[in-house]
Amino acid sequence: MSAPLVVSEADIRPSLRRAIGRSWNAVGKPGANWSARDRVAFAQATVDAMAGDEVQGQSRTMAFIELLAADPGAVGKDEVQLALSESNEPSLVEVVSIVSRTAAVVSLYSALGLELPSMPGAQPGEPTRDIAPEEDWVDAGAWLPVTNGQSIYFALSIVPEEFDEWVALTDEMYMSGEEMASATIFNGISRAQHEVLASRTSYLNECFY
Amino acid sequence: MLRWSAENLQHEFNPKSIVDTTQPTGIPGGEALIALVDATMIGTSSDRSKARAWIHSEIGMDGVVMAASTYGNFEMMNRISEGTGVRASEQTRKSSAEWQKELGLDRFGKGY
């Protein structure tokens, strides 16, 4: 191996920086089901759990967040059912989205050796209640409903705002849906190099995905 | 997916390298990329720094950033999949079933 390398935020391409900033700041806005204050608390709990620190809060939702953040491979149907006992499907989809997007940014910054941005302030306002109509929900054999078939692409689809935030982030952090059709795409690394990273990450997390 | 992209780029991907880091990946820079994932998930800040330098020497600075970004993306995707119970598509599962079983990865996915 070579000598240590220092990376700065300026090394991150502008479109990726903007996508990270968008996702991070969206946590500080009221969501479809939760207040901004709740959402910021969920994101902070994710950061704390990933760092091995104590998570504030005693609810089943917080226990679910702690497990999903720190040990995603340990989450199964039972844990989701337990969290649903004090919540509902759209609320839990929003929680999964916040935990997952926060984990993405925490992981990226950690891998680059950068200091994590400070948590956004919670903006005032009521939850938007922008949820896909229940008649459009589909039981695709997952723990939570989707609005289409069994594909990871639709995992957050019953909460359109969260689906949109996820697409905006993954398009920049990984590649867009169109780019995924190409085996020869190169965006700093090759498609095969992307997949090595994906496979090793899923293996260490003991995740089937 | 990995086998497909490797074949298209005419690389001889070694699937065992995903579960055994003593094995070569067959992908250019693959060992350095795995080192970054390992260093971030189970290593120290010194390990991460060395892994970044390794990727930089093999792929360049854009490669360092995109490697970290892709790793972060899959930390996200793992949590979306495990938290909702939505798995990869039927097509993806079928195409990778053989080597997932060979590598023992089919035991993952609690409660599916």
XYZ file of C-alpha atoms in Angstrom:
321
model
C 0.000 0.000 0.000
C 1.041 3.631 -0.552
C 1.339 6.546 1.897
C -1.882 7.863 3.484
C -4.001 10.104 1.261
C -6.015 13.080 2.483
C -9.355 13.682 0.769
C -11.314 16.942 1.042
C -14.953 17.765 0.250
C -13.690 19.582 -2.834
C -12.687 16.200 -4.270
C -16.363 15.173 -4.337
C -17.925 16.119 -7.670
C -20.491 18.954 -7.354
C -23.540 16.902 -8.385
C -22.769 14.302 -5.713
C -22.199 17.022 -3.111
C -25.580 18.534 -4.004
C -27.337 15.158 -3.749
C -25.816 14.516 -0.326
C -26.813 18.016 0.842
C -30.345 17.550 -0.465
C -30.789 14.233 1.334
C -29.268 15.512 4.568
C -31.392 18.676 4.598
C -34.588 16.775 3.716
C -34.339 15.072 7.083
C -34.897 18.477 8.711
C -38.241 19.005 6.923
C -41.629 17.564 7.945
C -42.169 14.207 6.252
C -45.305 12.440 5.098
C -45.914 10.904 8.528
C -43.445 12.376 11.003
C -42.548 15.867 12.162
C -39.159 17.323 11.313
C -38.203 16.992 14.969
C -38.942 13.251 14.894
C -37.039 12.831 11.638
C -33.938 14.598 12.942
C -34.118 12.422 16.075
C -34.270 9.308 13.859
C -31.255 10.456 11.845
C -29.297 11.259 15.014
C -30.186 7.837 16.414
C -28.829 6.291 13.222
C -25.542 8.187 13.537
C -25.261 7.198 17.214
C -26.080 3.537 16.602
C -23.588 3.261 13.751
C -20.932 4.744 16.027
C -21.796 2.257 18.776
C -23.110 5.049 20.996
C -26.226 4.938 23.145
C -29.441 5.788 21.322
C -31.816 8.222 23.055
C -35.439 7.088 23.331
C -37.220 3.973 24.538
C -39.878 3.369 21.885
C -40.174 0.315 19.647
C -39.539 2.612 16.697
C -36.245 3.711 18.230
C -35.303 0.099 18.993
C -36.003 -0.749 15.335
C -33.899 2.205 14.176
C -31.025 1.186 16.435
C -31.011 -2.366 15.068
C -31.422 -1.372 11.417
C -28.649 1.209 11.714
C -26.143 -0.914 13.626
C -26.857 -4.426 12.368
C -29.129 -4.498 9.296
C -28.629 -8.224 8.757
C -30.340 -8.879 12.108
C -33.594 -7.222 10.986
C -36.330 -9.609 9.878
C -40.078 -9.902 9.753
C -40.425 -10.191 13.551
C -38.574 -6.922 14.162
C -40.683 -5.144 11.530
C -43.901 -6.544 13.026
C -42.841 -5.349 16.481
C -42.155 -1.850 15.162
C -45.502 -1.853 13.324
C -47.286 -2.545 16.619
C -46.816 1.122 17.572
C -46.727 2.557 14.044
C -48.161 1.865 10.582
C -46.750 0.888 7.210
C -46.165 4.360 5.683
C -44.634 5.618 8.932
C -42.229 2.690 9.040
C -41.305 3.092 5.363
C -40.396 6.701 6.165
C -38.278 5.516 9.103
C -36.483 2.967 6.893
C -35.801 5.707 4.353
C -34.348 8.108 6.914
C -32.159 5.443 8.518
C -30.954 4.173 5.146
C -30.175 7.562 3.627
C -28.447 8.677 6.804
C -26.396 5.480 6.802
C -25.356 6.176 3.216
C -23.955 9.604 4.077
C -22.338 8.433 7.328
C -20.653 5.568 5.461
C -19.441 7.720 2.576
C -17.936 10.345 4.889
C -16.349 7.701 7.078
C -14.790 5.956 4.076
C -13.358 9.274 2.848
C -12.116 10.274 6.316
C -14.293 13.393 6.340
C -16.137 14.938 9.252
C -19.891 14.348 9.058
C -21.980 17.492 8.393
C -23.870 18.740 11.432
C -27.439 17.536 11.757
C -29.970 19.907 10.099
C -32.260 21.952 12.316
C -35.879 20.783 12.490
C -38.177 23.007 10.423
C -41.684 23.793 11.706
C -44.777 22.355 10.046
C -47.148 19.433 10.050
C -46.548 16.105 8.270
C -47.585 16.344 4.621
C -49.668 13.104 4.609
C -48.492 12.543 1.040
C -48.986 8.778 0.994
C -49.921 6.560 -1.948
C -53.640 5.617 -1.777
C -54.077 2.353 0.092
C -55.895 0.790 -2.870
C -52.625 1.125 -4.831
C -50.632 -0.860 -2.274
C -49.448 -4.316 -3.271
C -48.384 -7.175 -1.025
C -45.321 -8.356 -2.907
C -44.271 -10.811 -0.213
C -42.135 -8.263 1.632
C -42.564 -7.022 5.226
C -44.036 -3.730 4.008
C -46.304 -2.986 1.013
C -45.149 -1.437 -2.257
C -47.010 0.106 -5.173
C -45.607 -2.283 -7.732
C -43.964 -5.674 -8.025
C -41.231 -7.285 -5.946
C -38.266 -5.079 -6.798
C -35.990 -3.111 -4.528
C -36.709 -0.136 -6.777
C -40.248 0.136 -5.362
C -39.359 -0.570 -1.707
C -40.181 2.980 -0.529
C -42.885 3.671 -3.109
C -45.909 3.986 -0.771
C -44.326 7.229 0.496
C -43.606 9.174 -2.713
C -41.469 11.868 -1.028
C -39.125 9.234 0.385
C -39.012 7.380 -2.919
C -38.012 10.639 -4.645
C -35.309 11.396 -2.050
C -33.874 7.898 -2.411
C -33.799 8.105 -6.230
C -32.067 11.499 -6.129
C -29.408 10.149 -3.790
C -28.755 6.737 -5.355
C -28.611 8.206 -8.882
C -25.545 10.196 -7.783
C -23.993 7.863 -5.218
C -24.195 4.849 -7.521
C -25.779 5.260 -10.958
C -29.135 6.047 -12.545
C -31.600 3.447 -13.745
C -30.564 4.100 -17.349
C -26.885 3.721 -16.497
C -27.612 0.423 -14.740
C -28.499 -1.123 -18.069
C -24.883 -0.703 -19.167
C -22.185 -3.187 -18.195
C -19.496 -0.875 -19.517
C -20.415 2.388 -17.763
C -17.449 4.152 -16.108
C -18.126 6.961 -13.599
C -14.832 7.002 -11.710
C -14.873 3.215 -11.396
C -16.102 0.487 -13.732
C -19.339 -1.443 -13.380
C -17.450 -4.527 -12.212
C -15.634 -2.418 -9.587
C -19.018 -1.079 -8.378
C -20.259 -4.633 -7.994
C -17.190 -5.771 -6.031
C -17.906 -2.989 -3.523
C -21.621 -3.872 -3.408
C -20.984 -7.579 -2.912
C -18.405 -7.172 -0.162
C -20.590 -4.633 1.700
C -23.629 -6.922 1.574
C -21.492 -9.875 2.644
C -20.103 -8.094 5.735
C -23.604 -6.851 6.614
C -24.897 -10.422 6.170
C -27.576 -9.018 3.926
C -29.196 -11.005 1.158
C -29.445 -8.003 -1.148
C -24.691 -8.831 -11.864
C -20.978 -8.909 -11.034
C -20.379 -11.885 -13.276
C -22.280 -10.141 -16.106
C -20.366 -6.871 -15.811
C -17.017 -8.670 -15.439
C -17.650 -10.768 -18.543
C -18.585 -7.658 -20.515
C -15.317 -6.044 -19.479
C -13.463 -9.290 -20.217
C -12.324 -9.797 -16.624
C -11.991 -13.221 -14.980
C -13.955 -12.468 -11.810
C -13.308 -14.798 -8.894
C -16.494 -14.914 -6.739
C -14.635 -16.498 -3.813
C -12.757 -13.212 -3.335
C -15.953 -11.696 -1.892
C -15.870 -14.073 1.081
C -12.121 -14.742 1.254
C -9.855 -11.709 0.969
C -6.759 -13.885 0.449
C -8.153 -14.709 -3.010
C -7.577 -12.431 -6.021
C -10.716 -10.694 -7.336
C -9.759 -10.765 -10.998
C -11.077 -7.188 -11.244
C -8.570 -4.317 -11.672
C -8.204 -2.556 -8.311
C -10.610 -5.045 -6.738
C -8.396 -5.860 -3.752
C -7.989 -2.156 -2.941
C -11.764 -1.638 -3.146
C -12.419 -4.533 -0.780
C -9.778 -3.100 1.561
C -11.728 0.180 1.751
C -15.001 -1.591 2.583
C -13.303 -3.734 5.220
C -11.415 -0.790 6.696
C -14.588 1.281 6.970
C -16.792 -1.461 8.380
C -14.393 -3.291 10.675
C -11.053 -1.480 10.530
C -9.376 1.611 11.930
C -8.944 5.146 10.576
C -5.378 4.178 9.691
C -6.674 1.223 7.669
C -9.088 3.538 5.858
C -6.355 6.001 5.056
C -4.147 3.259 3.626
C -7.019 1.802 1.600
C -7.790 5.217 0.088
C -4.143 5.619 -0.895
C -4.157 2.154 -2.426
C -7.229 2.937 -4.560
C -5.713 6.297 -5.514
C -2.563 4.593 -6.768
C -4.545 2.040 -8.809
C -7.621 3.967 -9.991
C -7.136 7.669 -9.154
C -8.907 10.285 -7.021
C -12.258 9.971 -8.818
C -12.017 6.267 -8.055
C -11.478 6.941 -4.342
C -14.578 9.146 -4.156
C -16.758 6.833 -6.234
C -15.601 3.775 -4.282
C -16.621 5.460 -1.006
C -19.868 6.620 -2.584
C -20.752 3.184 -3.933
C -19.941 1.619 -0.590
C -22.234 4.180 1.103
C -24.954 3.456 -1.444
C -24.929 -0.221 -0.555
C -24.991 0.482 3.157
C -28.232 2.282 2.226
C -29.559 -0.484 -0.034
C -28.849 -3.184 2.547
C -30.960 -1.295 5.103
C -33.790 -0.609 2.654
C -33.887 -4.288 1.716
C -33.687 -5.642 5.268
C -36.008 -2.977 6.703
C -38.792 -3.476 4.154
C -38.240 -7.136 3.290
C -38.021 -6.267 -0.401
C -35.322 -8.358 -2.007
C -33.484 -8.108 -5.298
C -35.587 -8.907 -8.360
C -36.533 -12.502 -9.206
C -34.290 -12.294 -12.275
C -31.283 -11.143 -10.220
C -31.867 -13.838 -7.602
C -32.144 -16.565 -10.215
C -29.047 -15.438 -12.078
C -26.938 -15.359 -8.907
C -28.467 -18.330 -7.068
C -25.759 -20.806 -8.038
C -22.782 -18.879 -6.705
C -24.695 -17.494 -3.717
C -25.195 -21.108 -2.648
C -21.582 -21.977 -3.450
C -20.327 -19.119 -1.267
C -22.873 -19.705 1.516
C -24.584 -16.352 0.938
C -28.019 -17.970 0.669
C -28.160 -18.176 4.472
C -28.541 -14.382 4.637
C -31.909 -12.620 4.633
C -33.432 -13.266 8.053
C -36.930 -14.704 7.897
C -37.387 -14.739 4.120
